Amino acid sequence: MNQNPAELKSWVKYAPESDFPIQNLPYGIFDDGKGGPRAGVAIGDFVLDLALICEKNLFEGTGLEGNPFREHRLNAFMEQGRSVWRAVRNRITELLSEHSSQIRDDHALRDRALVPIENVALRKPVYIPSFVDFYSSEQHATNVGKMFRPDNPLMPNWKHLPVGYNGRASSIVPSGISVQRPMGQTMPEGAETPIFGPSKRLDYELEMGFFTGKRNPMGACISTTEVEDFLFGMVIVNDWSARDIQKWEYQPLGPFLAKSFATSISPWIVTFDALEPFRTMGPKQQPPVLPYLQCEKPWAFDIKLEVSIRTSKMDAYQKLCSGNFKTMYWNVAQQLAHQAVNGTNVQVGDLYASGTISGDSPDSLGCLLELTQGGRSPIQLTSGETRTFLEDGDSLLMKAWCEGDGFRIGFGELEGTVQPAQ
Ligand code: CA
């Protein structure tokens, strides 16, 4: 599609501020209580039922094999590769564009194919074999580093490689699923022996993550020019974190139970094709990186971010921070090239999260640990309450969107509520 995205219009009506205009078309798995969970794309206030569109042979000529949209995860579609992703996206764009009559004028088909978004439950969109979490914001790494090492916040490796760790894939949940406060072992300040109990310093982390849609054979690496074929799309990630458990367990091997109890993702996967107009330069990397991490193209994306909180005493969400994904020091191409440089076999459906996204200003810090300076400066809420870390009943809301010329590429909402420990 070489058309200027601002000129694209759909026969499906939606407000200009909709997260899901025809320029977006994010993939998700929806369940309308009829016919089982299946794949769709969001368009305005509707979900376009891709399983049905495929059944009607409307993807003919795209190279799509079978009907992967009947599956309750997107992996079977992702496996078909970048040329099919492109062709299918172009066909959906064509079918929904204002001059196309195929669905628009077939009323019986149109009524079945467009399911009101308010009538569906959104499922985890992908079976996720592996989950990696990076640590790619210089501001976040510096702020957190300062708490532990005031004179030497960034470790000597930090500007030479995108630091990351292997996370827990099985506890990744979609938006709307509550998260239980974890139990664990902590070492209270001044104590000599650890205690066991509910975490008292439960935090969120604002992150973005990308899914890979192609596998490489074990032993083969992926260059920063080859990553394009692997990158399927992005979601918002909330990496729930128990700071007190983390502080006691993290040395010498890094995060473990402080992170593995839950990670939330937004339900719609925004494709890299939809993000293309928002590709931009990231921060200058100094010192220069090793050749395998050098990129020909800019690989940052201008994605605006916002986090809000609502306690059980509040009627509405209150903003905690706003930021932008383009501030990340390490980009998605470098993260994937680094993951595979030792010959790791990347899989279809792997999730790679960015690490907490923090900016330069005090209102652009992506977690409570930073916003409250380790719990020393409580946040004042409109309800009269204060927060250092999350309490039971608190809900977190994360939003992400790209601002286009007359349209926005939205990620929808990622919401989660803290339940008491059990
Ligand atoms: Ca994280």
Tab-separated table of C-alpha atoms and ligand atoms in Angstrom:
chain	number	residue	atom	x	y	z
A	1	MET	CA	0.000	0.000	0.000
A	2	ASN	CA	1.718	3.148	-1.129
A	3	GLN	CA	-1.270	5.363	-0.486
A	4	ASN	CA	-0.823	8.222	1.964
A	5	PRO	CA	-2.337	6.737	5.126
A	6	ALA	CA	-4.156	9.995	5.975
A	7	GLU	CA	-6.234	9.651	2.774
A	8	LEU	CA	-7.521	6.155	3.562
A	9	LYS	CA	-11.178	6.075	4.595
A	10	SER	CA	-13.469	3.230	5.536
A	11	TRP	CA	-17.199	2.648	5.004
A	12	VAL	CA	-17.234	1.603	8.684
A	13	LYS	CA	-17.951	4.780	10.640
A	14	TYR	CA	-15.885	5.739	13.678
A	15	ALA	CA	-14.784	8.870	15.520
A	16	PRO	CA	-11.516	10.568	14.471
A	17	GLU	CA	-10.035	9.789	17.892
A	18	SER	CA	-10.793	6.053	17.568
A	19	ASP	CA	-7.846	3.769	18.404
A	20	PHE	CA	-8.827	1.520	15.522
A	21	PRO	CA	-9.138	3.368	12.204
A	22	ILE	CA	-8.561	1.616	8.864
A	23	GLN	CA	-4.872	2.599	9.090
A	24	ASN	CA	-4.431	0.371	12.162
A	25	LEU	CA	-6.157	-3.043	11.791
A	26	PRO	CA	-4.646	-4.737	14.851
A	27	TYR	CA	-5.078	-8.499	15.286
A	28	GLY	CA	-6.731	-10.089	18.294
A	29	ILE	CA	-8.600	-13.166	19.441
A	30	PHE	CA	-12.228	-12.479	20.307
A	31	ASP	CA	-15.047	-14.534	21.744
A	32	ASP	CA	-18.619	-13.457	21.079
A	33	GLY	CA	-20.113	-16.546	22.723
A	34	LYS	CA	-20.940	-18.002	19.298
A	35	GLY	CA	-18.588	-20.147	17.283
A	36	GLY	CA	-15.725	-20.114	19.803
A	37	PRO	CA	-12.698	-17.832	20.133
A	38	ARG	CA	-11.275	-16.813	16.751
A	39	ALA	CA	-9.190	-14.112	15.092
A	40	GLY	CA	-10.378	-10.662	14.165
A	41	VAL	CA	-9.136	-7.166	13.481
A	42	ALA	CA	-10.487	-4.123	15.297
A	43	ILE	CA	-12.108	-1.479	13.111
A	44	GLY	CA	-13.774	1.441	14.922
A	45	ASP	CA	-16.206	-0.034	17.451
A	46	PHE	CA	-16.307	-3.416	15.700
A	47	VAL	CA	-14.309	-6.584	15.302
A	48	LEU	CA	-14.083	-7.903	11.756
A	49	ASP	CA	-14.466	-11.699	11.948
A	50	LEU	CA	-11.486	-12.926	9.907
A	51	ALA	CA	-12.484	-16.580	10.179
A	52	LEU	CA	-15.725	-15.757	8.394
A	53	ILE	CA	-13.992	-13.559	5.795
A	54	CYS	CA	-11.630	-16.443	5.061
A	55	GLU	CA	-14.508	-18.922	4.874
A	56	LYS	CA	-16.087	-16.696	2.207
A	57	ASN	CA	-12.851	-16.997	0.171
A	58	LEU	CA	-12.178	-13.278	0.386
A	59	PHE	CA	-8.479	-13.895	1.064
A	60	GLU	CA	-8.022	-15.693	-2.245
A	61	GLY	CA	-4.861	-14.613	-4.021
A	62	THR	CA	-3.104	-13.492	-0.817
A	63	GLY	CA	-1.156	-16.728	-0.463
A	64	LEU	CA	-2.930	-17.493	2.836
A	65	GLU	CA	-3.078	-21.234	3.451
A	66	GLY	CA	-6.124	-22.829	5.088
A	67	ASN	CA	-8.116	-20.847	7.641
A	68	PRO	CA	-5.691	-20.014	10.471
A	69	PHE	CA	-8.221	-17.498	11.823
A	70	ARG	CA	-10.381	-20.360	13.132
A	71	GLU	CA	-7.683	-21.074	15.727
A	72	HIS	CA	-7.944	-19.639	19.232
A	73	ARG	CA	-4.414	-18.162	18.950
A	74	LEU	CA	-2.731	-16.218	16.134
A	75	ASN	CA	0.391	-18.438	15.869
A	76	ALA	CA	-0.872	-20.394	12.825
A	77	PHE	CA	-1.374	-17.129	10.943
A	78	MET	CA	1.934	-15.644	12.142
A	79	GLU	CA	3.793	-18.747	10.888
A	80	GLN	CA	2.736	-18.039	7.320
A	81	GLY	CA	5.325	-15.306	7.045
A	82	ARG	CA	5.743	-11.690	6.213
A	83	SER	CA	4.559	-11.765	2.594
A	84	VAL	CA	1.255	-13.327	3.714
A	85	TRP	CA	0.907	-10.824	6.625
A	86	ARG	CA	1.333	-8.018	4.096
A	87	ALA	CA	-1.029	-9.454	1.489
A	88	VAL	CA	-3.728	-10.202	4.086
A	89	ARG	CA	-3.412	-6.723	5.578
A	90	ASN	CA	-3.687	-5.165	2.116
A	91	ARG	CA	-6.770	-7.274	1.371
A	92	ILE	CA	-8.460	-6.279	4.670
A	93	THR	CA	-7.641	-2.627	3.936
A	94	GLU	CA	-9.190	-3.034	0.481
A	95	LEU	CA	-12.337	-4.762	1.806
A	96	LEU	CA	-12.905	-2.050	4.417
A	97	SER	CA	-12.021	0.959	2.286
A	98	GLU	CA	-14.840	3.340	1.399
A	99	HIS	CA	-15.201	2.350	-2.253
A	100	SER	CA	-15.252	-1.389	-1.688
A	101	SER	CA	-18.730	-2.928	-1.856
A	102	GLN	CA	-17.994	-6.623	-1.317
A	103	ILE	CA	-18.797	-6.649	2.405
A	104	ARG	CA	-20.457	-3.237	2.664
A	105	ASP	CA	-23.328	-4.064	0.290
A	106	ASP	CA	-23.802	-7.712	1.264
A	107	HIS	CA	-25.973	-7.007	4.281
A	108	ALA	CA	-26.226	-10.587	5.492
A	109	LEU	CA	-22.436	-10.953	5.405
A	110	ARG	CA	-21.790	-7.494	6.835
A	111	ASP	CA	-24.039	-8.128	9.840
A	112	ARG	CA	-22.239	-11.372	10.631
A	113	ALA	CA	-18.720	-10.143	9.859
A	114	LEU	CA	-18.789	-6.981	11.972
A	115	VAL	CA	-19.236	-7.898	15.624
A	116	PRO	CA	-19.747	-4.973	18.051
A	117	ILE	CA	-16.612	-4.775	20.169
A	118	GLU	CA	-18.713	-4.268	23.304
A	119	ASN	CA	-20.200	-7.763	22.833
A	120	VAL	CA	-16.919	-9.656	22.788
A	121	ALA	CA	-14.385	-10.875	25.322
A	122	LEU	CA	-10.784	-10.512	24.194
A	123	ARG	CA	-8.447	-13.448	24.822
A	124	LYS	CA	-4.688	-13.836	25.034
A	125	PRO	CA	-3.888	-13.460	21.327
A	126	VAL	CA	-0.816	-15.655	21.004
A	127	TYR	CA	0.573	-18.878	22.455
A	128	ILE	CA	3.849	-17.531	23.881
A	129	PRO	CA	6.651	-20.111	23.974
A	130	SER	CA	9.265	-17.753	25.465
A	131	PHE	CA	9.242	-14.380	27.156
A	132	VAL	CA	12.262	-12.091	27.430
A	133	ASP	CA	12.316	-8.795	29.277
A	134	PHE	CA	14.941	-6.202	28.395
A	135	TYR	CA	16.112	-3.187	30.399
A	136	SER	CA	16.485	-0.697	27.553
A	137	SER	CA	15.606	2.740	28.955
A	138	GLU	CA	18.703	4.659	29.965
A	139	GLN	CA	16.661	6.883	32.269
A	140	HIS	CA	15.063	3.889	34.027
A	141	ALA	CA	18.348	1.981	34.339
A	142	THR	CA	20.033	5.127	35.691
A	143	ASN	CA	17.252	5.977	38.158
A	144	VAL	CA	17.071	2.446	39.530
A	145	GLY	CA	20.852	2.032	39.449
A	146	LYS	CA	21.225	5.190	41.554
A	147	MET	CA	19.131	3.655	44.324
A	148	PHE	CA	21.604	0.789	44.635
A	149	ARG	CA	24.855	2.421	43.480
A	150	PRO	CA	24.632	6.248	43.793
A	151	ASP	CA	28.090	6.841	42.278
A	152	ASN	CA	27.920	4.274	39.517
A	153	PRO	CA	24.314	3.857	38.357
A	154	LEU	CA	24.918	2.246	34.945
A	155	MET	CA	26.826	-1.033	34.931
A	156	PRO	CA	29.851	-1.120	32.549
A	157	ASN	CA	28.038	-3.415	30.068
A	158	TRP	CA	24.881	-1.309	29.769
A	159	LYS	CA	25.823	0.846	26.761
A	160	HIS	CA	27.367	-2.087	24.907
A	161	LEU	CA	24.491	-4.575	24.887
A	162	PRO	CA	20.738	-4.609	25.518
A	163	VAL	CA	20.595	-6.191	28.977
A	164	GLY	CA	17.737	-8.680	29.406
A	165	TYR	CA	16.629	-11.845	31.212
A	166	ASN	CA	14.440	-14.836	30.416
A	167	GLY	CA	11.037	-14.253	31.992
A	168	ARG	CA	8.067	-16.513	32.656
A	169	ALA	CA	5.781	-17.080	29.643
A	170	SER	CA	3.064	-19.162	31.343
A	171	SER	CA	1.843	-16.340	33.603
A	172	ILE	CA	1.300	-13.776	30.836
A	173	VAL	CA	-2.347	-12.718	30.947
A	174	PRO	CA	-4.460	-10.420	28.778
A	175	SER	CA	-5.993	-7.137	29.878
A	176	GLY	CA	-8.826	-7.410	32.388
A	177	ILE	CA	-7.446	-10.404	34.296
A	178	SER	CA	-6.846	-9.563	37.965
A	179	VAL	CA	-3.452	-10.095	39.463
A	180	GLN	CA	-2.966	-11.652	42.870
A	181	ARG	CA	-0.488	-10.057	45.237
A	182	PRO	CA	2.424	-12.489	45.427
A	183	MET	CA	3.665	-14.177	48.575
A	184	GLY	CA	7.389	-14.438	48.992
A	185	GLN	CA	10.561	-14.187	50.951
A	186	THR	CA	11.864	-10.739	51.884
A	187	MET	CA	14.559	-9.300	54.120
A	188	PRO	CA	13.116	-6.368	56.115
A	189	GLU	CA	15.347	-3.336	56.651
A	190	GLY	CA	17.676	-3.985	59.602
A	191	ALA	CA	16.586	-7.613	60.061
A	192	GLU	CA	19.048	-10.498	60.119
A	193	THR	CA	16.827	-13.261	58.846
A	194	PRO	CA	14.239	-13.201	56.047
A	195	ILE	CA	10.499	-13.388	56.570
A	196	PHE	CA	7.717	-14.911	54.457
A	197	GLY	CA	4.475	-13.106	53.587
A	198	PRO	CA	2.578	-11.002	51.042
A	199	SER	CA	4.718	-8.516	49.112
A	200	LYS	CA	4.445	-5.029	50.637
A	201	ARG	CA	6.012	-3.238	47.678
A	202	LEU	CA	3.973	-4.295	44.667
A	203	ASP	CA	4.680	-2.189	41.584
A	204	TYR	CA	3.837	-2.011	37.879
A	205	GLU	CA	6.230	-1.418	34.987
A	206	LEU	CA	5.143	0.405	31.822
A	207	GLU	CA	6.639	-1.424	28.845
A	208	MET	CA	6.011	-2.215	25.195
A	209	GLY	CA	6.669	-5.680	23.765
A	210	PHE	CA	7.022	-7.222	20.316
A	211	PHE	CA	6.069	-10.654	19.017
A	212	THR	CA	8.221	-12.631	16.612
A	213	GLY	CA	6.403	-14.401	13.778
A	214	LYS	CA	9.259	-16.412	12.285
A	215	ARG	CA	11.699	-18.994	13.617
A	216	ASN	CA	15.409	-19.256	12.913
A	217	PRO	CA	17.280	-22.539	13.117
A	218	MET	CA	19.303	-23.055	16.297
A	219	GLY	CA	22.840	-21.857	15.672
A	220	ALA	CA	21.850	-19.247	13.078
A	221	CYS	CA	21.894	-15.611	14.071
A	222	ILE	CA	19.621	-12.797	12.876
A	223	SER	CA	21.169	-9.584	11.557
A	224	THR	CA	19.605	-6.171	12.169
A	225	THR	CA	18.599	-6.127	8.486
A	226	GLU	CA	16.957	-9.574	8.728
A	227	VAL	CA	14.844	-8.702	11.774
A	228	GLU	CA	12.147	-7.167	9.560
A	229	ASP	CA	10.911	-10.640	8.535
A	230	PHE	CA	10.647	-11.692	12.190
A	231	LEU	CA	8.780	-8.717	13.661
A	232	PHE	CA	5.013	-9.297	13.689
A	233	GLY	CA	3.598	-6.608	15.953
A	234	MET	CA	3.546	-4.893	19.326
A	235	VAL	CA	1.472	-4.775	22.516
A	236	ILE	CA	1.545	-2.813	25.772
A	237	VAL	CA	3.125	-4.794	28.616
A	238	ASN	CA	2.701	-4.359	32.365
A	239	ASP	CA	5.523	-6.210	34.077
A	240	TRP	CA	4.092	-6.459	37.612
A	241	SER	CA	6.995	-6.432	40.060
A	242	ALA	CA	7.330	-7.160	43.789
A	243	ARG	CA	10.161	-4.812	44.784
A	244	ASP	CA	10.771	-6.277	48.255
A	245	ILE	CA	11.026	-9.828	46.893
A	246	GLN	CA	13.202	-8.549	44.038
A	247	LYS	CA	15.607	-6.749	46.349
A	248	TRP	CA	16.309	-9.889	48.386
A	249	GLU	CA	16.440	-12.467	45.577
A	250	TYR	CA	18.027	-10.679	42.613
A	251	GLN	CA	21.714	-11.245	43.264
A	252	PRO	CA	23.560	-12.881	41.604
A	253	LEU	CA	21.248	-14.169	38.847
A	254	GLY	CA	18.625	-11.438	38.399
A	255	PRO	CA	14.835	-11.310	38.720
A	256	PHE	CA	12.939	-14.508	39.439
A	257	LEU	CA	9.824	-14.760	41.665
A	258	ALA	CA	9.518	-10.962	41.942
A	259	LYS	CA	8.414	-10.956	38.302
A	260	SER	CA	7.188	-14.436	37.370
A	261	PHE	CA	3.792	-14.319	39.146
A	262	ALA	CA	2.104	-12.212	36.430
A	263	THR	CA	2.680	-10.076	33.324
A	264	SER	CA	-0.245	-8.383	31.561
A	265	ILE	CA	-0.468	-7.592	27.846
A	266	SER	CA	-2.949	-5.533	25.841
A	267	PRO	CA	-5.191	-7.743	23.689
A	268	TRP	CA	-4.700	-6.153	20.239
A	269	ILE	CA	-1.433	-6.668	18.364
A	270	VAL	CA	-0.566	-3.585	16.313
A	271	THR	CA	1.502	-4.693	13.322
A	272	PHE	CA	4.830	-3.173	12.322
A	273	ASP	CA	3.178	-2.297	8.988
A	274	ALA	CA	0.727	-0.060	10.876
A	275	LEU	CA	3.596	1.422	12.904
A	276	GLU	CA	5.739	2.165	9.837
A	277	PRO	CA	4.703	5.863	9.484
A	278	PHE	CA	5.850	6.384	13.087
A	279	ARG	CA	9.343	4.980	12.658
A	280	THR	CA	11.872	7.529	13.908
A	281	MET	CA	15.419	7.995	15.186
A	282	GLY	CA	16.128	6.875	18.732
A	283	PRO	CA	18.670	8.468	21.076
A	284	LYS	CA	22.242	8.697	19.802
A	285	GLN	CA	24.255	5.719	21.000
A	286	GLN	CA	27.595	6.688	22.443
A	287	PRO	CA	30.034	4.887	22.585
A	288	PRO	CA	29.355	3.320	19.176
A	289	VAL	CA	27.936	-0.199	19.357
A	290	LEU	CA	29.602	-3.336	17.990
A	291	PRO	CA	28.918	-4.046	14.278
A	292	TYR	CA	26.266	-6.746	14.903
A	293	LEU	CA	24.172	-4.159	16.780
A	294	GLN	CA	24.465	-1.420	14.161
A	295	CYS	CA	21.301	-0.636	12.170
A	296	GLU	CA	20.868	0.751	8.674
A	297	LYS	CA	17.393	2.115	9.382
A	298	PRO	CA	15.997	4.042	12.325
A	299	TRP	CA	14.247	1.559	14.600
A	300	ALA	CA	12.588	3.717	17.240
A	301	PHE	CA	8.819	4.307	17.084
A	302	ASP	CA	6.957	7.420	18.170
A	303	ILE	CA	4.391	5.826	20.490
A	304	LYS	CA	2.818	7.947	23.212
A	305	LEU	CA	2.195	6.260	26.538
A	306	GLU	CA	0.104	6.917	29.597
A	307	VAL	CA	-0.464	5.170	32.941
A	308	SER	CA	-3.367	5.861	35.327
A	309	ILE	CA	-4.469	4.493	38.669
A	310	ARG	CA	-7.886	4.022	40.265
A	311	THR	CA	-8.216	2.856	43.845
A	312	SER	CA	-11.390	1.249	45.179
A	313	LYS	CA	-12.352	4.669	46.613
A	314	MET	CA	-12.017	6.501	43.285
A	315	ASP	CA	-14.659	6.850	40.550
A	316	ALA	CA	-12.247	7.734	37.774
A	317	TYR	CA	-8.677	7.062	36.770
A	318	GLN	CA	-5.972	9.540	37.743
A	319	LYS	CA	-2.916	9.930	35.523
A	320	LEU	CA	0.379	8.806	37.044
A	321	CYS	CA	2.754	9.293	34.147
A	322	SER	CA	3.084	9.819	30.422
A	323	GLY	CA	5.991	8.953	28.187
A	324	ASN	CA	7.133	7.973	24.736
A	325	PHE	CA	8.553	4.701	23.442
A	326	LYS	CA	10.987	6.551	21.155
A	327	THR	CA	13.130	7.501	24.164
A	328	MET	CA	14.403	3.907	24.526
A	329	TYR	CA	18.182	3.608	24.153
A	330	TRP	CA	18.070	0.090	22.661
A	331	ASN	CA	15.625	-0.590	19.825
A	332	VAL	CA	13.654	-3.683	18.799
A	333	ALA	CA	16.066	-4.605	15.965
A	334	GLN	CA	19.035	-4.543	18.318
A	335	GLN	CA	17.156	-6.514	20.960
A	336	LEU	CA	16.292	-9.317	18.510
A	337	ALA	CA	19.736	-9.349	16.865
A	338	HIS	CA	21.303	-9.560	20.318
A	339	GLN	CA	18.951	-12.377	21.397
A	340	ALA	CA	19.968	-14.483	18.373
A	341	VAL	CA	23.663	-13.576	18.109
A	342	ASN	CA	24.666	-16.634	20.140
A	343	GLY	CA	22.514	-18.931	17.979
A	344	THR	CA	19.374	-18.935	20.132
A	345	ASN	CA	16.402	-20.304	18.188
A	346	VAL	CA	13.742	-17.590	18.112
A	347	GLN	CA	10.212	-19.005	17.918
A	348	VAL	CA	6.858	-17.975	16.474
A	349	GLY	CA	4.979	-16.191	19.251
A	350	ASP	CA	7.943	-15.252	21.451
A	351	LEU	CA	7.370	-12.015	23.355
A	352	TYR	CA	10.206	-9.514	23.873
A	353	ALA	CA	9.392	-6.687	26.279
A	354	SER	CA	11.298	-3.422	26.280
A	355	GLY	CA	11.878	-2.887	29.973
A	356	THR	CA	10.335	-0.009	31.923
A	357	ILE	CA	9.954	3.104	29.773
A	358	SER	CA	11.033	6.235	31.612
A	359	GLY	CA	11.781	9.659	30.180
A	360	ASP	CA	13.738	12.660	31.420
A	361	SER	CA	10.949	14.502	33.254
A	362	PRO	CA	9.568	13.592	36.694
A	363	ASP	CA	6.122	12.879	35.192
A	364	SER	CA	7.519	10.408	32.645
A	365	LEU	CA	8.712	7.725	35.041
A	366	GLY	CA	7.320	4.302	34.205
A	367	CYS	CA	6.961	2.664	37.630
A	368	LEU	CA	6.175	3.564	41.255
A	369	LEU	CA	9.699	2.714	42.415
A	370	GLU	CA	10.910	5.715	40.413
A	371	LEU	CA	7.831	7.952	40.810
A	372	THR	CA	7.944	7.666	44.625
A	373	GLN	CA	11.758	7.499	44.831
A	374	GLY	CA	11.787	4.046	46.309
A	375	GLY	CA	8.712	4.714	48.445
A	376	ARG	CA	10.068	7.891	50.063
A	377	SER	CA	7.751	10.408	48.313
A	378	PRO	CA	4.142	9.199	48.336
A	379	ILE	CA	1.832	10.169	45.480
A	380	GLN	CA	-1.212	12.239	46.419
A	381	LEU	CA	-4.462	10.935	44.922
A	382	THR	CA	-7.687	12.871	44.249
A	383	SER	CA	-9.478	10.659	46.783
A	384	GLY	CA	-7.257	12.040	49.554
A	385	GLU	CA	-5.364	8.748	49.701
A	386	THR	CA	-1.643	8.429	49.067
A	387	ARG	CA	0.324	5.657	47.399
A	388	THR	CA	3.913	4.533	47.537
A	389	PHE	CA	3.229	1.051	46.158
A	390	LEU	CA	0.015	-0.690	45.019
A	391	GLU	CA	-2.682	-1.651	47.518
A	392	ASP	CA	-5.262	-4.406	47.116
A	393	GLY	CA	-8.152	-3.220	44.951
A	394	ASP	CA	-6.020	-0.731	42.978
A	395	SER	CA	-6.520	-0.845	39.212
A	396	LEU	CA	-3.871	0.176	36.709
A	397	LEU	CA	-4.662	1.402	33.212
A	398	MET	CA	-2.060	1.724	30.448
A	399	LYS	CA	-2.651	3.297	27.061
A	400	ALA	CA	-0.430	3.654	23.993
A	401	TRP	CA	-1.042	5.336	20.658
A	402	CYS	CA	0.649	6.943	17.664
A	403	GLU	CA	-0.677	10.314	16.588
A	404	GLY	CA	-1.125	10.424	12.801
A	405	ASP	CA	-2.357	13.171	10.525
A	406	GLY	CA	-6.105	12.988	11.285
A	407	PHE	CA	-5.990	9.450	12.689
A	408	ARG	CA	-4.410	7.564	15.545
A	409	ILE	CA	-2.927	4.100	15.720
A	410	GLY	CA	-4.087	2.986	19.163
A	411	PHE	CA	-3.174	-0.084	21.167
A	412	GLY	CA	-6.456	-0.036	23.121
A	413	GLU	CA	-6.272	-0.415	26.863
A	414	LEU	CA	-4.354	-2.620	29.243
A	415	GLU	CA	-6.087	-2.862	32.595
A	416	GLY	CA	-5.456	-4.968	35.663
A	417	THR	CA	-6.587	-4.952	39.297
A	418	VAL	CA	-4.623	-6.104	42.330
A	419	GLN	CA	-6.312	-8.856	44.375
A	420	PRO	CA	-5.289	-9.720	47.949
A	421	ALA	CA	-2.685	-12.425	48.540
A	422	GLN	CA	-3.989	-15.907	49.309
B	1	CA	CA	10.546	-5.186	33.428
